[in-house]
Amino acid sequence: MADVLVLGGTGTTGRRVVAGLRAAGVTARAATRKPDAPGEVRFDWTDRSTHAGALRGVAAVYLLAPIGEASPAVLVEPFLADALDAGVRRVVLLSSSAVTEDTPGLGALQRLVRAAPEWAVLRPSWFMQNFTGEHLVAQGVRDGEIVTATGDARVAFVDAGDIAAVAVRALTDPEPHNTEHVLTGPAALSYAEAAAIVAAHLGRPVRHRAVGRAEFAEHVTASGTPAEFARVLAALDEDIRRGAEDRVTTDVEQVTGRPARSFETFVQEEIR
Ligand SMILES: NC(=O)c1ccc[n+]([C@@H]2O[C@H](COP(=O)([O-])OP(=O)(O)OC[C@H]3O[C@@H](n4cnc5c(N)ncnc54)[C@H](OP(=O)(O)O)[C@@H]3O)[C@@H](O)[C@H]2O)c1
């Protein structure tokens, strides 16, 4: 099979997609703005001169949209046109459980991707990996207090490794999926329940503080996030508070043949 181009190939899902493709014997090209390792290719959404080289000889693309763009279709539409012209047949879009075709901005990408001859749209719930690394929730774990505007509503956190495993199947299965997959973990948890699992594992207090939407937006802005994006994140928390993420799907198991990783296993294996 020809190469697969993995956009966001150095990120949370992309580097796992690259690893999964290579383990399956597929040549994966990891797109990054700063390539410094074999198998990486320079790609910058904002520099179209990098697109043709990244697409040369590529049969399928894992498409992670430009992050933080209010109208990502402005960049994605010409890229997709170039990709199809260059011979790409299959496109797998990383979207979000919170995004439907009708969502302003990101929703347009789902419509664009359906125009590819072969396609899949991945709509994961919130990542378990938000509890590690640089994410605000991970900072909350370090501080002993996770702040959200989700109240006591639940989220079916999903493992980035499971998202990547579904992506690898969607990119390589002989039959194109030509559908969307809503991806969740095996159980929905409130942030208070998740914090209790993390606390028990670390052996120190980690609590959840539920705040209102405006206070949460201020909290996010104080961490260095632009105010406009903080308001978007606060609105997503509000949706969670209303129950939008309190559902479990079986898509991970249906696509990969193995059950989705539990939050408890993730915590034991990835939180130090
Ligand atoms: N976190 C969640 O709970 C959650 C839930 C559902 C959906 N999502 C969606 O997941 C996506 C993020 O995916 P992720 O977590 O896998 O990524 P990530 O870890 O945030 O990594 C971002 C990637 O984008 C690349 N990148 C940044 N700016 C770029 C540019 N101008 N041109 C080309 N590449 C650029 C980075 O590569 P370099 O820095 O190497 O260039 C990096 O590989 C978002 O669209 C978000 O909406 C997240």
mmCIF file of C-alpha atoms and ligand atoms in Angstrom:
data_model
loop_
_atom_site.group_PDB
_atom_site.id
_atom_site.type_symbol
_atom_site.label_atom_id
_atom_site.label_comp_id
_atom_site.label_asym_id
_atom_site.label_seq_id
_atom_site.Cartn_x
_atom_site.Cartn_y
_atom_site.Cartn_z
ATOM 1 C CA MET A 1 0.000 0.000 0.000
ATOM 2 C CA ALA A 2 1.222 3.559 -0.720
ATOM 3 C CA ASP A 3 2.145 5.924 2.078
ATOM 4 C CA VAL A 4 -0.262 7.336 4.638
ATOM 5 C CA LEU A 5 0.192 10.995 5.573
ATOM 6 C CA VAL A 6 -0.563 11.616 9.244
ATOM 7 C CA LEU A 7 -1.264 15.278 9.972
ATOM 8 C CA GLY A 8 -0.520 16.237 13.569
ATOM 9 C CA GLY A 9 1.889 13.292 13.451
ATOM 10 C CA THR A 10 3.731 14.514 16.551
ATOM 11 C CA GLY A 11 0.561 15.075 18.615
ATOM 12 C CA THR A 12 -1.452 13.013 21.075
ATOM 13 C CA THR A 13 -3.411 10.960 18.554
ATOM 14 C CA GLY A 14 -1.166 11.404 15.497
ATOM 15 C CA ARG A 15 1.978 9.898 16.977
ATOM 16 C CA ARG A 16 -0.055 6.880 18.081
ATOM 17 C CA VAL A 17 -1.540 6.593 14.573
ATOM 18 C CA VAL A 18 1.982 6.690 13.099
ATOM 19 C CA ALA A 19 3.143 3.972 15.497
ATOM 20 C CA GLY A 20 0.072 1.829 14.793
ATOM 21 C CA LEU A 21 0.495 2.109 11.019
ATOM 22 C CA ARG A 22 4.186 1.212 11.189
ATOM 23 C CA ALA A 23 3.408 -1.764 13.451
ATOM 24 C CA ALA A 24 0.959 -2.904 10.761
ATOM 25 C CA GLY A 25 3.700 -2.644 8.125
ATOM 26 C CA VAL A 26 2.337 0.511 6.495
ATOM 27 C CA THR A 27 4.665 3.399 5.595
ATOM 28 C CA ALA A 28 3.480 6.369 7.655
ATOM 29 C CA ARG A 29 4.647 9.917 7.005
ATOM 30 C CA ALA A 30 4.397 12.035 10.153
ATOM 31 C CA ALA A 31 3.580 15.657 9.308
ATOM 32 C CA THR A 32 5.109 18.323 11.521
ATOM 33 C CA ARG A 33 6.161 21.952 11.200
ATOM 34 C CA LYS A 34 9.662 20.988 12.375
ATOM 35 C CA PRO A 35 10.727 17.624 10.963
ATOM 36 C CA ASP A 36 13.833 16.296 12.667
ATOM 37 C CA ALA A 37 13.490 12.532 12.482
ATOM 38 C CA PRO A 38 13.289 9.909 9.718
ATOM 39 C CA GLY A 39 9.722 9.416 8.518
ATOM 40 C CA GLU A 40 8.737 13.025 9.280
ATOM 41 C CA VAL A 41 7.725 15.518 6.593
ATOM 42 C CA ARG A 42 7.374 19.285 6.821
ATOM 43 C CA PHE A 43 3.758 20.411 6.770
ATOM 44 C CA ASP A 44 2.289 23.677 7.960
ATOM 45 C CA TRP A 45 -1.397 24.481 7.472
ATOM 46 C CA THR A 46 -0.514 28.143 7.074
ATOM 47 C CA ASP A 47 2.199 27.538 4.420
ATOM 48 C CA ARG A 48 0.624 25.975 1.327
ATOM 49 C CA SER A 49 4.043 25.523 -0.281
ATOM 50 C CA THR A 50 4.587 22.614 2.147
ATOM 51 C CA HIS A 51 1.456 20.716 1.066
ATOM 52 C CA ALA A 52 2.430 19.280 -2.339
ATOM 53 C CA GLY A 53 5.625 17.657 -1.059
ATOM 54 C CA ALA A 54 3.822 16.144 1.930
ATOM 55 C CA LEU A 55 1.137 14.687 -0.367
ATOM 56 C CA ARG A 56 3.430 13.159 -3.012
ATOM 57 C CA GLY A 57 2.850 9.400 -3.307
ATOM 58 C CA VAL A 58 0.213 9.362 -0.580
ATOM 59 C CA ALA A 59 -2.894 7.150 -0.752
ATOM 60 C CA ALA A 60 -4.577 8.084 2.527
ATOM 61 C CA VAL A 61 -4.544 11.003 4.968
ATOM 62 C CA TYR A 62 -5.240 11.189 8.711
ATOM 63 C CA LEU A 63 -6.635 14.698 8.847
ATOM 64 C CA LEU A 64 -6.194 16.700 12.007
ATOM 65 C CA ALA A 65 -7.615 20.135 11.286
ATOM 66 C CA PRO A 66 -5.744 23.357 12.039
ATOM 67 C CA ILE A 67 -6.250 23.905 15.748
ATOM 68 C CA GLY A 68 -7.770 27.109 17.103
ATOM 69 C CA GLU A 69 -9.001 28.290 13.663
ATOM 70 C CA ALA A 70 -12.532 29.715 13.748
ATOM 71 C CA SER A 71 -13.083 28.717 10.084
ATOM 72 C CA PRO A 72 -10.772 25.755 9.444
ATOM 73 C CA ALA A 73 -12.522 24.938 6.138
ATOM 74 C CA VAL A 74 -10.762 27.947 4.580
ATOM 75 C CA LEU A 75 -7.485 26.019 4.907
ATOM 76 C CA VAL A 76 -8.819 22.464 4.675
ATOM 77 C CA GLU A 77 -10.880 22.837 1.473
ATOM 78 C CA PRO A 78 -7.941 23.721 -0.831
ATOM 79 C CA PHE A 79 -5.762 21.124 0.897
ATOM 80 C CA LEU A 80 -8.350 18.420 0.249
ATOM 81 C CA ALA A 81 -8.695 19.491 -3.388
ATOM 82 C CA ASP A 82 -4.892 19.236 -3.787
ATOM 83 C CA ALA A 83 -4.896 15.870 -2.009
ATOM 84 C CA LEU A 84 -7.532 14.350 -4.307
ATOM 85 C CA ASP A 85 -5.731 15.793 -7.360
ATOM 86 C CA ALA A 86 -2.508 14.190 -6.102
ATOM 87 C CA GLY A 87 -4.190 10.757 -5.973
ATOM 88 C CA VAL A 88 -5.310 10.489 -2.348
ATOM 89 C CA ARG A 89 -8.344 8.203 -2.175
ATOM 90 C CA ARG A 90 -9.042 7.943 1.531
ATOM 91 C CA VAL A 91 -9.372 10.623 4.223
ATOM 92 C CA VAL A 92 -9.938 9.957 7.919
ATOM 93 C CA LEU A 93 -10.905 13.106 9.819
ATOM 94 C CA LEU A 94 -10.331 13.549 13.540
ATOM 95 C CA SER A 95 -13.330 15.537 14.711
ATOM 96 C CA SER A 96 -15.066 15.454 18.088
ATOM 97 C CA SER A 97 -18.157 13.976 19.695
ATOM 98 C CA ALA A 98 -19.160 17.590 20.351
ATOM 99 C CA VAL A 99 -19.113 18.434 16.631
ATOM 100 C CA THR A 100 -21.824 17.591 14.125
ATOM 101 C CA GLU A 101 -22.169 18.701 10.511
ATOM 102 C CA ASP A 102 -24.221 21.647 11.744
ATOM 103 C CA THR A 103 -21.583 22.954 14.190
ATOM 104 C CA PRO A 104 -20.251 26.332 13.028
ATOM 105 C CA GLY A 105 -16.615 26.116 11.908
ATOM 106 C CA LEU A 106 -15.564 22.514 12.484
ATOM 107 C CA GLY A 107 -18.831 21.000 11.220
ATOM 108 C CA ALA A 108 -18.027 22.027 7.648
ATOM 109 C CA LEU A 109 -15.016 19.682 7.660
ATOM 110 C CA GLN A 110 -17.251 16.625 8.048
ATOM 111 C CA ARG A 111 -19.119 17.636 4.901
ATOM 112 C CA LEU A 112 -15.864 18.257 2.998
ATOM 113 C CA VAL A 113 -14.376 14.881 3.919
ATOM 114 C CA ARG A 114 -17.453 13.008 2.686
ATOM 115 C CA ALA A 115 -16.544 14.184 -0.797
ATOM 116 C CA ALA A 116 -13.459 11.927 -0.803
ATOM 117 C CA PRO A 117 -13.972 8.576 -2.594
ATOM 118 C CA GLU A 118 -13.291 6.800 0.743
ATOM 119 C CA TRP A 119 -13.634 8.430 4.124
ATOM 120 C CA ALA A 120 -14.290 8.126 7.847
ATOM 121 C CA VAL A 121 -15.024 10.722 10.519
ATOM 122 C CA LEU A 122 -13.817 9.988 14.054
ATOM 123 C CA ARG A 123 -15.830 11.746 16.761
ATOM 124 C CA PRO A 124 -14.080 10.958 20.046
ATOM 125 C CA SER A 125 -15.310 12.102 23.428
ATOM 126 C CA TRP A 126 -12.859 13.866 25.783
ATOM 127 C CA PHE A 127 -9.402 12.272 25.870
ATOM 128 C CA MET A 128 -8.159 10.427 28.970
ATOM 129 C CA GLN A 129 -4.763 11.929 28.089
ATOM 130 C CA ASN A 130 -6.093 15.370 29.149
ATOM 131 C CA PHE A 131 -5.171 14.114 32.646
ATOM 132 C CA THR A 132 -1.478 13.989 31.610
ATOM 133 C CA GLY A 133 0.969 16.352 29.933
ATOM 134 C CA GLU A 134 0.309 20.049 29.439
ATOM 135 C CA HIS A 135 -3.487 20.037 29.475
ATOM 136 C CA LEU A 136 -5.284 22.208 32.047
ATOM 137 C CA VAL A 137 -6.849 19.115 33.624
ATOM 138 C CA ALA A 138 -3.361 17.632 34.069
ATOM 139 C CA GLN A 139 -2.275 20.874 35.736
ATOM 140 C CA GLY A 140 -5.283 20.429 38.026
ATOM 141 C CA VAL A 141 -4.071 16.928 38.897
ATOM 142 C CA ARG A 142 -0.684 18.408 39.836
ATOM 143 C CA ASP A 143 -2.362 21.201 41.861
ATOM 144 C CA GLY A 144 -4.720 18.743 43.599
ATOM 145 C CA GLU A 145 -7.779 20.534 42.212
ATOM 146 C CA ILE A 146 -9.371 20.071 38.786
ATOM 147 C CA VAL A 147 -11.628 23.004 37.891
ATOM 148 C CA THR A 148 -14.454 22.577 35.354
ATOM 149 C CA ALA A 149 -17.895 23.972 34.593
ATOM 150 C CA THR A 150 -19.306 20.485 34.090
ATOM 151 C CA GLY A 151 -21.024 20.217 37.489
ATOM 152 C CA ASP A 152 -21.560 16.561 38.390
ATOM 153 C CA ALA A 153 -22.344 15.490 34.817
ATOM 154 C CA ARG A 154 -20.479 12.580 33.266
ATOM 155 C CA VAL A 155 -18.034 12.204 30.367
ATOM 156 C CA ALA A 156 -17.148 8.878 28.706
ATOM 157 C CA PHE A 157 -13.409 9.683 28.501
ATOM 158 C CA VAL A 158 -11.671 7.789 25.679
ATOM 159 C CA ASP A 159 -8.061 6.662 25.379
ATOM 160 C CA ALA A 160 -5.974 8.265 22.612
ATOM 161 C CA GLY A 161 -4.550 4.810 21.871
ATOM 162 C CA ASP A 162 -8.048 3.546 21.128
ATOM 163 C CA ILE A 163 -8.742 6.535 18.868
ATOM 164 C CA ALA A 164 -5.506 5.770 17.024
ATOM 165 C CA ALA A 165 -6.377 2.064 16.739
ATOM 166 C CA VAL A 166 -9.710 2.973 15.122
ATOM 167 C CA ALA A 167 -7.913 5.444 12.844
ATOM 168 C CA VAL A 168 -5.438 2.780 11.713
ATOM 169 C CA ARG A 169 -8.320 0.456 10.784
ATOM 170 C CA ALA A 170 -10.178 3.271 9.034
ATOM 171 C CA LEU A 171 -7.023 4.153 7.068
ATOM 172 C CA THR A 172 -6.053 0.596 6.098
ATOM 173 C CA ASP A 173 -9.107 -1.701 6.050
ATOM 174 C CA PRO A 174 -9.638 -2.955 2.488
ATOM 175 C CA GLU A 175 -13.266 -1.808 2.683
ATOM 176 C CA PRO A 176 -13.576 1.927 3.359
ATOM 177 C CA HIS A 177 -15.665 2.685 6.447
ATOM 178 C CA ASN A 178 -17.506 5.604 4.796
ATOM 179 C CA THR A 179 -19.173 6.416 8.098
ATOM 180 C CA GLU A 180 -18.609 8.284 11.335
ATOM 181 C CA HIS A 181 -17.508 6.624 14.559
ATOM 182 C CA VAL A 182 -18.465 8.167 17.912
ATOM 183 C CA LEU A 183 -15.661 6.954 20.187
ATOM 184 C CA THR A 184 -15.923 6.682 23.960
ATOM 185 C CA GLY A 185 -14.351 4.756 26.772
ATOM 186 C CA PRO A 186 -16.248 1.915 28.439
ATOM 187 C CA ALA A 187 -17.827 4.083 31.182
ATOM 188 C CA ALA A 188 -18.964 7.658 31.738
ATOM 189 C CA LEU A 189 -17.493 9.368 34.806
ATOM 190 C CA SER A 190 -17.979 12.738 36.444
ATOM 191 C CA TYR A 191 -14.809 14.765 36.984
ATOM 192 C CA ALA A 192 -15.275 14.155 40.735
ATOM 193 C CA GLU A 193 -15.323 10.380 40.117
ATOM 194 C CA ALA A 194 -12.310 10.621 37.790
ATOM 195 C CA ALA A 195 -10.441 12.767 40.334
ATOM 196 C CA ALA A 196 -11.140 10.170 43.042
ATOM 197 C CA ILE A 197 -9.640 7.410 40.853
ATOM 198 C CA VAL A 198 -6.535 9.540 40.208
ATOM 199 C CA ALA A 199 -6.257 10.452 43.911
ATOM 200 C CA ALA A 200 -6.461 6.810 45.011
ATOM 201 C CA HIS A 201 -3.727 5.913 42.532
ATOM 202 C CA LEU A 202 -1.415 8.793 43.513
ATOM 203 C CA GLY A 203 -2.113 8.451 47.232
ATOM 204 C CA ARG A 204 -2.765 12.181 47.649
ATOM 205 C CA PRO A 205 -5.858 14.385 47.429
ATOM 206 C CA VAL A 206 -7.090 15.389 43.980
ATOM 207 C CA ARG A 207 -10.544 16.957 44.014
ATOM 208 C CA HIS A 208 -12.909 18.479 41.527
ATOM 209 C CA ARG A 209 -14.195 22.039 41.933
ATOM 210 C CA ALA A 210 -17.311 22.783 39.901
ATOM 211 C CA VAL A 211 -17.579 26.439 38.911
ATOM 212 C CA GLY A 212 -19.914 28.439 36.700
ATOM 213 C CA ARG A 213 -19.291 28.984 33.011
ATOM 214 C CA ALA A 214 -17.961 32.548 33.355
ATOM 215 C CA GLU A 215 -15.603 31.637 36.209
ATOM 216 C CA PHE A 216 -14.324 28.666 34.208
ATOM 217 C CA ALA A 217 -13.633 30.892 31.190
ATOM 218 C CA GLU A 218 -11.624 33.214 33.457
ATOM 219 C CA HIS A 219 -9.737 30.240 34.895
ATOM 220 C CA VAL A 220 -8.829 29.040 31.372
ATOM 221 C CA THR A 221 -7.806 32.528 30.263
ATOM 222 C CA ALA A 222 -5.573 32.877 33.332
ATOM 223 C CA SER A 223 -3.665 29.792 32.122
ATOM 224 C CA GLY A 224 -2.680 31.671 28.949
ATOM 225 C CA THR A 225 -5.466 30.601 26.559
ATOM 226 C CA PRO A 226 -6.916 33.395 24.382
ATOM 227 C CA ALA A 227 -10.246 34.637 25.781
ATOM 228 C CA GLU A 228 -12.189 33.719 22.638
ATOM 229 C CA PHE A 229 -11.048 30.084 22.770
ATOM 230 C CA ALA A 230 -11.619 29.997 26.553
ATOM 231 C CA ARG A 231 -15.258 30.918 25.895
ATOM 232 C CA VAL A 232 -15.523 28.028 23.405
ATOM 233 C CA LEU A 233 -14.129 25.613 26.003
ATOM 234 C CA ALA A 234 -16.529 26.988 28.623
ATOM 235 C CA ALA A 235 -19.451 26.434 26.253
ATOM 236 C CA LEU A 236 -18.318 22.827 25.755
ATOM 237 C CA ASP A 237 -18.235 22.348 29.538
ATOM 238 C CA GLU A 238 -21.753 23.743 29.681
ATOM 239 C CA ASP A 239 -22.856 21.136 27.107
ATOM 240 C CA ILE A 240 -21.287 18.427 29.255
ATOM 241 C CA ARG A 241 -23.104 19.823 32.306
ATOM 242 C CA ARG A 242 -26.353 19.351 30.380
ATOM 243 C CA GLY A 243 -25.463 15.680 29.755
ATOM 244 C CA ALA A 244 -24.094 15.806 26.165
ATOM 245 C CA GLU A 245 -21.182 13.426 26.893
ATOM 246 C CA ASP A 246 -23.003 11.032 29.224
ATOM 247 C CA ARG A 247 -23.201 8.088 26.825
ATOM 248 C CA VAL A 248 -21.098 5.066 25.981
ATOM 249 C CA THR A 249 -20.671 3.656 22.487
ATOM 250 C CA THR A 250 -19.244 0.325 21.345
ATOM 251 C CA ASP A 251 -17.497 1.682 18.230
ATOM 252 C CA VAL A 252 -13.945 1.091 19.535
ATOM 253 C CA GLU A 253 -14.644 -2.605 20.095
ATOM 254 C CA GLN A 254 -16.655 -2.980 16.899
ATOM 255 C CA VAL A 255 -13.861 -1.520 14.773
ATOM 256 C CA THR A 256 -10.778 -2.907 16.544
ATOM 257 C CA GLY A 257 -12.165 -6.174 17.936
ATOM 258 C CA ARG A 258 -11.041 -5.382 21.490
ATOM 259 C CA PRO A 259 -12.736 -3.471 24.293
ATOM 260 C CA ALA A 260 -11.969 0.191 24.913
ATOM 261 C CA ARG A 261 -9.405 0.882 27.648
ATOM 262 C CA SER A 262 -10.890 1.816 31.003
ATOM 263 C CA PHE A 263 -10.068 5.035 32.831
ATOM 264 C CA GLU A 264 -8.724 2.984 35.755
ATOM 265 C CA THR A 265 -6.243 1.153 33.492
ATOM 266 C CA PHE A 266 -5.204 4.427 31.856
ATOM 267 C CA VAL A 267 -4.532 5.977 35.288
ATOM 268 C CA GLN A 268 -2.498 2.984 36.476
ATOM 269 C CA GLU A 269 -0.410 2.881 33.322
ATOM 270 C CA GLU A 270 0.060 6.566 32.469
ATOM 271 C CA ILE A 271 -0.260 8.748 35.585
ATOM 272 C CA ARG A 272 2.852 9.066 37.751
HETATM 273 N N1 LIG B 1 -8.446 16.740 23.967
HETATM 274 C C1 LIG B 1 -9.677 16.300 23.879
HETATM 275 O O1 LIG B 1 -10.312 15.918 24.862
HETATM 276 C C2 LIG B 1 -10.351 16.228 22.515
HETATM 277 C C3 LIG B 1 -11.602 15.608 22.412
HETATM 278 C C4 LIG B 1 -12.199 15.488 21.156
HETATM 279 C C5 LIG B 1 -11.561 16.014 20.026
HETATM 280 N N2 LIG B 1 -10.363 16.640 20.173
HETATM 281 C C6 LIG B 1 -9.726 17.186 18.964
HETATM 282 O O2 LIG B 1 -8.442 16.650 18.816
HETATM 283 C C7 LIG B 1 -7.650 17.564 18.076
HETATM 284 C C8 LIG B 1 -6.263 17.594 18.673
HETATM 285 O O3 LIG B 1 -5.681 16.351 18.388
HETATM 286 P P1 LIG B 1 -4.397 15.825 19.135
HETATM 287 O O4 LIG B 1 -4.675 15.933 20.632
HETATM 288 O O5 LIG B 1 -4.045 14.531 18.553
HETATM 289 O O6 LIG B 1 -3.317 16.924 18.731
HETATM 290 P P2 LIG B 1 -2.293 17.697 19.650
HETATM 291 O O7 LIG B 1 -1.633 16.755 20.604
HETATM 292 O O8 LIG B 1 -2.970 18.918 20.171
HETATM 293 O O9 LIG B 1 -1.182 18.059 18.599
HETATM 294 C C9 LIG B 1 -1.347 19.081 17.668
HETATM 295 C C10 LIG B 1 -0.621 18.658 16.394
HETATM 296 O O10 LIG B 1 -0.897 19.633 15.403
HETATM 297 C C11 LIG B 1 0.340 20.000 14.800
HETATM 298 N N3 LIG B 1 0.223 21.392 14.399
HETATM 299 C C12 LIG B 1 0.040 22.474 15.187
HETATM 300 N N4 LIG B 1 -0.028 23.583 14.424
HETATM 301 C C13 LIG B 1 0.118 23.187 13.140
HETATM 302 C C14 LIG B 1 0.146 23.875 11.893
HETATM 303 N N5 LIG B 1 0.023 25.216 11.792
HETATM 304 N N6 LIG B 1 0.296 23.146 10.766
HETATM 305 C C15 LIG B 1 0.439 21.803 10.819
HETATM 306 N N7 LIG B 1 0.441 21.089 11.979
HETATM 307 C C16 LIG B 1 0.277 21.789 13.123
HETATM 308 C C17 LIG B 1 1.407 19.768 15.825
HETATM 309 O O11 LIG B 1 2.596 19.436 15.147
HETATM 310 P P3 LIG B 1 3.992 20.256 15.254
HETATM 311 O O12 LIG B 1 3.926 21.096 16.499
HETATM 312 O O13 LIG B 1 5.014 19.148 15.338
HETATM 313 O O14 LIG B 1 4.042 21.017 13.988
HETATM 314 C C18 LIG B 1 0.867 18.543 16.566
HETATM 315 O O15 LIG B 1 1.310 17.359 15.943
HETATM 316 C C19 LIG B 1 -8.378 18.898 18.100
HETATM 317 O O16 LIG B 1 -8.920 19.126 16.806
HETATM 318 C C20 LIG B 1 -9.495 18.687 19.087
HETATM 319 O O17 LIG B 1 -10.667 19.381 18.712
HETATM 320 C C21 LIG B 1 -9.734 16.751 21.374
#
